[in-house]
Structures are given as structure tokens and as C-alpha cells.
PDB file of C-alpha atoms in Angstrom:
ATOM      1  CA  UNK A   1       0.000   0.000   0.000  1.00  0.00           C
ATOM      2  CA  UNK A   2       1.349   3.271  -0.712  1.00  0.00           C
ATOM      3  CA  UNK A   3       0.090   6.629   0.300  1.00  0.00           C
ATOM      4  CA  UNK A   4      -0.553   9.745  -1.966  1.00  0.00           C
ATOM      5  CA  UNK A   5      -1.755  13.633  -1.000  1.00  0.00           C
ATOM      6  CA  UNK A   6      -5.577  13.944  -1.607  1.00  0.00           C
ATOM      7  CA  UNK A   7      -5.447  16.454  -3.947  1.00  0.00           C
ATOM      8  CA  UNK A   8      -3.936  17.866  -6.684  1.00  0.00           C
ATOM      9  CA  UNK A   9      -0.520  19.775  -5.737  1.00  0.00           C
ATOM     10  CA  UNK A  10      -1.553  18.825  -1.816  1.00  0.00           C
ATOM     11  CA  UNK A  11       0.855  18.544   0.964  1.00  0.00           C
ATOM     12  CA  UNK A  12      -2.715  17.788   3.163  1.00  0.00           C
ATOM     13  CA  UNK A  13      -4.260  14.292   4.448  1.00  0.00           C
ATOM     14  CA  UNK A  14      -2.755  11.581   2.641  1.00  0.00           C
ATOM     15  CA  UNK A  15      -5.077   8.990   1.117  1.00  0.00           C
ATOM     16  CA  UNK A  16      -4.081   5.545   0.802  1.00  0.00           C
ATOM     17  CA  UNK A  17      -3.297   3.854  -2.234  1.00  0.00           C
ATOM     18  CA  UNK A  18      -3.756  -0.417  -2.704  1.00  0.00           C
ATOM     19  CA  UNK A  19      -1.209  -1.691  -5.678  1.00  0.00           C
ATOM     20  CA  UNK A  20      -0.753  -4.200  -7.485  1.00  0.00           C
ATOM     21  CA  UNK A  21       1.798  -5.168 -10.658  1.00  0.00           C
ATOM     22  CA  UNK A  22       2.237  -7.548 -13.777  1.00  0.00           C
ATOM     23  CA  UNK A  23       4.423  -8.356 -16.382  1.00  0.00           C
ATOM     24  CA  UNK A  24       3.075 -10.207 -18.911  1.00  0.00           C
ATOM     25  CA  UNK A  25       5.473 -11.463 -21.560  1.00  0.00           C
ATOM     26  CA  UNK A  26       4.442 -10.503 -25.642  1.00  0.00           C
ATOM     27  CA  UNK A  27       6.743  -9.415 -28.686  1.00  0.00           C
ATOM     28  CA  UNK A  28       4.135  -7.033 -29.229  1.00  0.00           C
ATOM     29  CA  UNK A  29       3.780  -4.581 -26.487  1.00  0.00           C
ATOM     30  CA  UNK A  30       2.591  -1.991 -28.104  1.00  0.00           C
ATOM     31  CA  UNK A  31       0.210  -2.860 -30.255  1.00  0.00           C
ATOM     32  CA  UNK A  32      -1.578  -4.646 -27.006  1.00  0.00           C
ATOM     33  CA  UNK A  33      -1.544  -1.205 -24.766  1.00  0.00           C
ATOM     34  CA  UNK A  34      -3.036   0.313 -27.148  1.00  0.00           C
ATOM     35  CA  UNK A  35      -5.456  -2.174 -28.337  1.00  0.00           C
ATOM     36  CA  UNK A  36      -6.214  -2.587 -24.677  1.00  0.00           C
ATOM     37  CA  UNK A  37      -6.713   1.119 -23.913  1.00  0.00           C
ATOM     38  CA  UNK A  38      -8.744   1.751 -27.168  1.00  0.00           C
ATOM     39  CA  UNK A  39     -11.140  -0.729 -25.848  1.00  0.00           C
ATOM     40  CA  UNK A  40     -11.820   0.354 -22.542  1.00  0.00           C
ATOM     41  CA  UNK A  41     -11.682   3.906 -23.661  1.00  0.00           C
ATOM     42  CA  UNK A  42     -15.888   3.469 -24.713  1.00  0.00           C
ATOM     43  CA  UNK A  43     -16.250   3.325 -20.419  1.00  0.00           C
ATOM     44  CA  UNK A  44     -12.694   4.542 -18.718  1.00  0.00           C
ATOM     45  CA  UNK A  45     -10.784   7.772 -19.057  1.00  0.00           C
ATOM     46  CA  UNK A  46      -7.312   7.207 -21.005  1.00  0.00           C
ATOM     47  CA  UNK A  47      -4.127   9.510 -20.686  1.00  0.00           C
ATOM     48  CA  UNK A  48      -1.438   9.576 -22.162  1.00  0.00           C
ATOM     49  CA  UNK A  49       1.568  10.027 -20.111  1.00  0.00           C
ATOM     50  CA  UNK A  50       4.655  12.530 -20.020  1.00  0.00           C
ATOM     51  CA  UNK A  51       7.252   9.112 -20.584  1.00  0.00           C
ATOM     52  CA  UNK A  52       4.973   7.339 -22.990  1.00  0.00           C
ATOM     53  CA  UNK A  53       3.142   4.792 -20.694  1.00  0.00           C
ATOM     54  CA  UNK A  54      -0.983   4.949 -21.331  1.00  0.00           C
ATOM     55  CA  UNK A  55      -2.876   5.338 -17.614  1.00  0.00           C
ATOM     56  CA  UNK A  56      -6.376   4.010 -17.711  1.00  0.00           C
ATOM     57  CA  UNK A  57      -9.015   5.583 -15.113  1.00  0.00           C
ATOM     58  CA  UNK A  58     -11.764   3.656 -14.159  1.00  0.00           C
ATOM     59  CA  UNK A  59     -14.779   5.043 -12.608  1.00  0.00           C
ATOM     60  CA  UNK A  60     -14.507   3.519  -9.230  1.00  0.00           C
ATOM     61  CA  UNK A  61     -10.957   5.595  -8.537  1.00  0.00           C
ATOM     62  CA  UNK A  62      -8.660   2.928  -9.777  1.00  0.00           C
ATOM     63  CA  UNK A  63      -6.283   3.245 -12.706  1.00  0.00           C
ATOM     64  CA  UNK A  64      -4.435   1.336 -14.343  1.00  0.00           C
ATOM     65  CA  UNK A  65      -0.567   2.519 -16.199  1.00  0.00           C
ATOM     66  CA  UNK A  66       0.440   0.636 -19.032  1.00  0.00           C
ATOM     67  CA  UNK A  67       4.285   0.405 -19.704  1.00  0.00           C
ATOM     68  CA  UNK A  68       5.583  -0.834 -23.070  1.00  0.00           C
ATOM     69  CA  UNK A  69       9.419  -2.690 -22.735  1.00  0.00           C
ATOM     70  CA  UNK A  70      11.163  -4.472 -24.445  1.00  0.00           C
ATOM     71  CA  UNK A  71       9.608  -7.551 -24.961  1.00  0.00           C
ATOM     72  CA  UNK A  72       7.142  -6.907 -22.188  1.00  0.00           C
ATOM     73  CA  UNK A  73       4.220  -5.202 -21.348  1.00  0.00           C
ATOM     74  CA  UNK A  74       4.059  -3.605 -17.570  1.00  0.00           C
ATOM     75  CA  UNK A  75       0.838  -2.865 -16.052  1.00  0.00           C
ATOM     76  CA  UNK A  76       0.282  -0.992 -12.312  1.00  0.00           C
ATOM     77  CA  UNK A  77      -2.889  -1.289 -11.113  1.00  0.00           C
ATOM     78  CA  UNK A  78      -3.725   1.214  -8.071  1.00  0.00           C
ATOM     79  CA  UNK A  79      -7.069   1.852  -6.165  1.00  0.00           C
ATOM     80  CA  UNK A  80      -8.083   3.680  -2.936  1.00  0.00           C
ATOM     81  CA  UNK A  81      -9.489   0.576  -2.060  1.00  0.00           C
ATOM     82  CA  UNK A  82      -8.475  -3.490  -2.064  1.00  0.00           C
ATOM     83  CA  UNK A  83     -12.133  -4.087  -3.481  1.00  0.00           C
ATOM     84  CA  UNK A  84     -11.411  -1.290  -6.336  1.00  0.00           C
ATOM     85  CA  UNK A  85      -7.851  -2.984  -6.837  1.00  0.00           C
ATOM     86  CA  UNK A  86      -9.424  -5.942  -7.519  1.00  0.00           C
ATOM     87  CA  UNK A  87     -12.185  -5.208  -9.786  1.00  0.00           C
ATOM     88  CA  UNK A  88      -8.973  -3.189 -12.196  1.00  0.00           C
ATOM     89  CA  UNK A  89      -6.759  -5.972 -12.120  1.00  0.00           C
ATOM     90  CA  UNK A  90     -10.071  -8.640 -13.352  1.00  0.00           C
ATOM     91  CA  UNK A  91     -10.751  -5.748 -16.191  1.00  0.00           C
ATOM     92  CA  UNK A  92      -7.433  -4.648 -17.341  1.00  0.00           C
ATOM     93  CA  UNK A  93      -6.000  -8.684 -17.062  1.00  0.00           C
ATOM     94  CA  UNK A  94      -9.119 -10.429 -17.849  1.00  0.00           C
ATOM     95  CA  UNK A  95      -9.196  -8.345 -21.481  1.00  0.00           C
ATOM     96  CA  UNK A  96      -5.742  -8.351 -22.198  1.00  0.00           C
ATOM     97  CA  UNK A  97      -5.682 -12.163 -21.800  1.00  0.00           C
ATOM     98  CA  UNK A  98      -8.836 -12.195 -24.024  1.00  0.00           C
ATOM     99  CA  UNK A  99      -6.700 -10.219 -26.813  1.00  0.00           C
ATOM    100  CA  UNK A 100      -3.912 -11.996 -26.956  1.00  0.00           C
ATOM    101  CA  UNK A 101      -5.746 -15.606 -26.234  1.00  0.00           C
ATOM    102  CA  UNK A 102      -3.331 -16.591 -29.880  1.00  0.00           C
ATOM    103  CA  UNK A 103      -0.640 -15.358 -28.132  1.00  0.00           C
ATOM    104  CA  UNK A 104      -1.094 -17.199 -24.828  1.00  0.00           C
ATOM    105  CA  UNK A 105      -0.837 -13.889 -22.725  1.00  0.00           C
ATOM    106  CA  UNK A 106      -1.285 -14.318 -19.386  1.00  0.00           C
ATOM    107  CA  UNK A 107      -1.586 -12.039 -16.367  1.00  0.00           C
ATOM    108  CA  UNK A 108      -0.175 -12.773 -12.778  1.00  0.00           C
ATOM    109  CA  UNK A 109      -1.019 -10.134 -10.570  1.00  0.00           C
ATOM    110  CA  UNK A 110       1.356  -9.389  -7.712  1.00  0.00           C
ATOM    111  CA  UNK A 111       0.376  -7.427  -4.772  1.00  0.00           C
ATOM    112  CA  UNK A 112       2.364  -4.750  -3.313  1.00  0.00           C
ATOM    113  CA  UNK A 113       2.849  -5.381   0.899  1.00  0.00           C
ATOM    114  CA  UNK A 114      -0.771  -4.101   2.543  1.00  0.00           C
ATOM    115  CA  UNK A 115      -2.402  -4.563  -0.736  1.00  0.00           C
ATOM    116  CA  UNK A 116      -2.992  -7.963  -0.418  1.00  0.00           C
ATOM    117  CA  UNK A 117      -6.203  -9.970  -0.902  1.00  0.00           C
ATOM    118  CA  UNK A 118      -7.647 -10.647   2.507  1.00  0.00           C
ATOM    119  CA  UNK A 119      -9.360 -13.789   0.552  1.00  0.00           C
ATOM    120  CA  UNK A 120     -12.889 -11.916  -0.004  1.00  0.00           C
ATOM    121  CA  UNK A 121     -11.820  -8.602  -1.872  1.00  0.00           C
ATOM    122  CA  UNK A 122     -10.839 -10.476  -5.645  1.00  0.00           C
ATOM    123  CA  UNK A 123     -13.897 -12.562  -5.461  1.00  0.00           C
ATOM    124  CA  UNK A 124     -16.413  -9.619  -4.730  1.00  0.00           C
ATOM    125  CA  UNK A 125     -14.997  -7.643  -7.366  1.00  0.00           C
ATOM    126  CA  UNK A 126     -15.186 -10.596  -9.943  1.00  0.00           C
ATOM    127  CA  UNK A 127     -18.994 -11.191  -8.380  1.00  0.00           C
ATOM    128  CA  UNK A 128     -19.092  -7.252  -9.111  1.00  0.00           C
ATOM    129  CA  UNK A 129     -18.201  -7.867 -12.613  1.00  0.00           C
ATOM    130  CA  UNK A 130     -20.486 -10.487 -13.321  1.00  0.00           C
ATOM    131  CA  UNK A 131     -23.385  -9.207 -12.294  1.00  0.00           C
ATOM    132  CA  UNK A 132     -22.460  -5.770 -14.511  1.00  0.00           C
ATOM    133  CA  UNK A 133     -22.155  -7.965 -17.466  1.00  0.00           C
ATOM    134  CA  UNK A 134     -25.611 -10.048 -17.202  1.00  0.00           C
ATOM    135  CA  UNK A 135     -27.195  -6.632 -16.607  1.00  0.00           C
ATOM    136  CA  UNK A 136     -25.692  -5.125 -19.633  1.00  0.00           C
ATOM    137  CA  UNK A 137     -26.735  -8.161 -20.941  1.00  0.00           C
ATOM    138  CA  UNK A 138     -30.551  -7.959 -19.600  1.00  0.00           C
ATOM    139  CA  UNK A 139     -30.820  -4.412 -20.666  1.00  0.00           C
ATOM    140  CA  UNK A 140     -29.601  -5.367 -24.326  1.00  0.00           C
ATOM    141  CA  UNK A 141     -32.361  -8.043 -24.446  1.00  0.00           C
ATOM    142  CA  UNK A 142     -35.319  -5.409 -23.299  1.00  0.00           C
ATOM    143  CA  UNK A 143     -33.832  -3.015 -25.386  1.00  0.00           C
ATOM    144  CA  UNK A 144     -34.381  -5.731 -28.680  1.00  0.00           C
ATOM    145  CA  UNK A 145     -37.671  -6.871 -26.854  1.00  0.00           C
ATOM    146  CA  UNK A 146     -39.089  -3.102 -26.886  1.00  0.00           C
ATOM    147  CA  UNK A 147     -37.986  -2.749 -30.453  1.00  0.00           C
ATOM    148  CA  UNK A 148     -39.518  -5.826 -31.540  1.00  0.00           C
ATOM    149  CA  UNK A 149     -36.591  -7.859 -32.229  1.00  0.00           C
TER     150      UNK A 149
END
């Protein structure tokens, strides 16, 4: 866990900060940031930062900063919460393995000291994800039903 200043340019109350990191192994860095960060652009905020690396901001305060290497692709995933943590790695990881499924990508998330799962936090957040997906889902199929489709 790490601790940042609240607000911008703030030397007041520090807020804490849950990390975690992954390496995943590709020849194609690159291309994978950025096809991952195009994607989740449609429902996160994506900057681009001052040394190259993309940061993607999802809506429940977590982010998520993409580093391209050299035969490696870096991501740090950071929240103000372990639950929040959890629900960036299972987006960020869970799409990037989708993407390069060919490829055989494959993201181990390691937690930084005091950012560990305490056993419940991962599994809410996937339960959290699920249950966005089937209502997504369920509002797709009453959208088609109220058009007549």
C-alpha cells in the first residue's frame, strides 16, 4: 500500500493507495496497450503520459498505467481501495488475456505489501463484474424486446 496527497498539488491528508503489478510477456507490447486502452476507452478515461506509458481511469478511482518494454508489457494497477484494486486488475487482465488468447498472454497479478487480498476482496470484485455484465446483458435483451426484435 502506498500513500498519496488527496489532492492535486496537496501537501494535506494523505489517502491511501492499494497496488498491485504484472508483467506479462508478448513481442508485441505496443500494439496490445493500445489495443487494450482503445477498448476500454468506450467506459474509462485514457491519458497519455509525459514518458509514454498509457494510464487508464476507471470510474470507481482505480487506474491502471500501461508500460511498453522491451519484450514486455508492464501494467500498475492502483485503487483507494483493495475491493477497487481488484475489480482493475479482473478488467485490465481479464481483457488483455482475451486479446492476446493466440498469443497465450497471461496475467499474474502481484500485490504490493498491505495490498494484499484478505481472501474476499478479488472474489467480490469478480462477483461485481459479473453481475455488470448479465445486466448489460438484460438491458440489451429489453432493449431488442421493446424494439420488436
Amino acid at each position: 500500500m502506498t500513500s498519496v496527497p488527496s489532492g492535486p498539488g496537496s501537501s494535506g491528508p494523505v489517502s491511501p493507495r492499494f497496488t498491485s503489478h504484472a508483467d506479462v510477456a508478448t513481442d508485441k507490447p505496443a500494439r496490445y496497450a493500445k489495443q487494450l486502452a482503445s477498448h476500454l476507452g468506450r467506459h474509462a478515461q485514457i491519458r497519455e503520459e509525459e514518458d509514454g506509458a498509457t494510464r487508464i481511469v476507471l470510474g470507481n478511482g482505480g487506474s491502471c498505467l500501461l508500460t511498453s518494454g522491451d519484450g514486455v508489457l508492464t501494467l500498475l494497477a492502483e485503487a483507494p481501495t483493495k475491493v477497487a484494486l481488484g475489480q482493475v486488475e479482473d478488467v485490465t487482465g481479464r481483457h488483455l488475456e482475451r486479446f492476446g488468447t493466440r498469443a497465450e498472454l497471461a496475467v499474474q497479478w502481484r500485490r504490493a505489501p498491505g495490498s494484499e487480498d484478505s481472501g474476499g476482496a478479488r472474489a467480490r470484485a469478480a462477483g461485481q463484474a459479473v453481475l455488470g455484465r448479465a445486466r448489460s446483458a438484460a438491458a440489451t435483451r429489453l432493449g431488442r424486446l421493446r424494439q420488436g426484435h
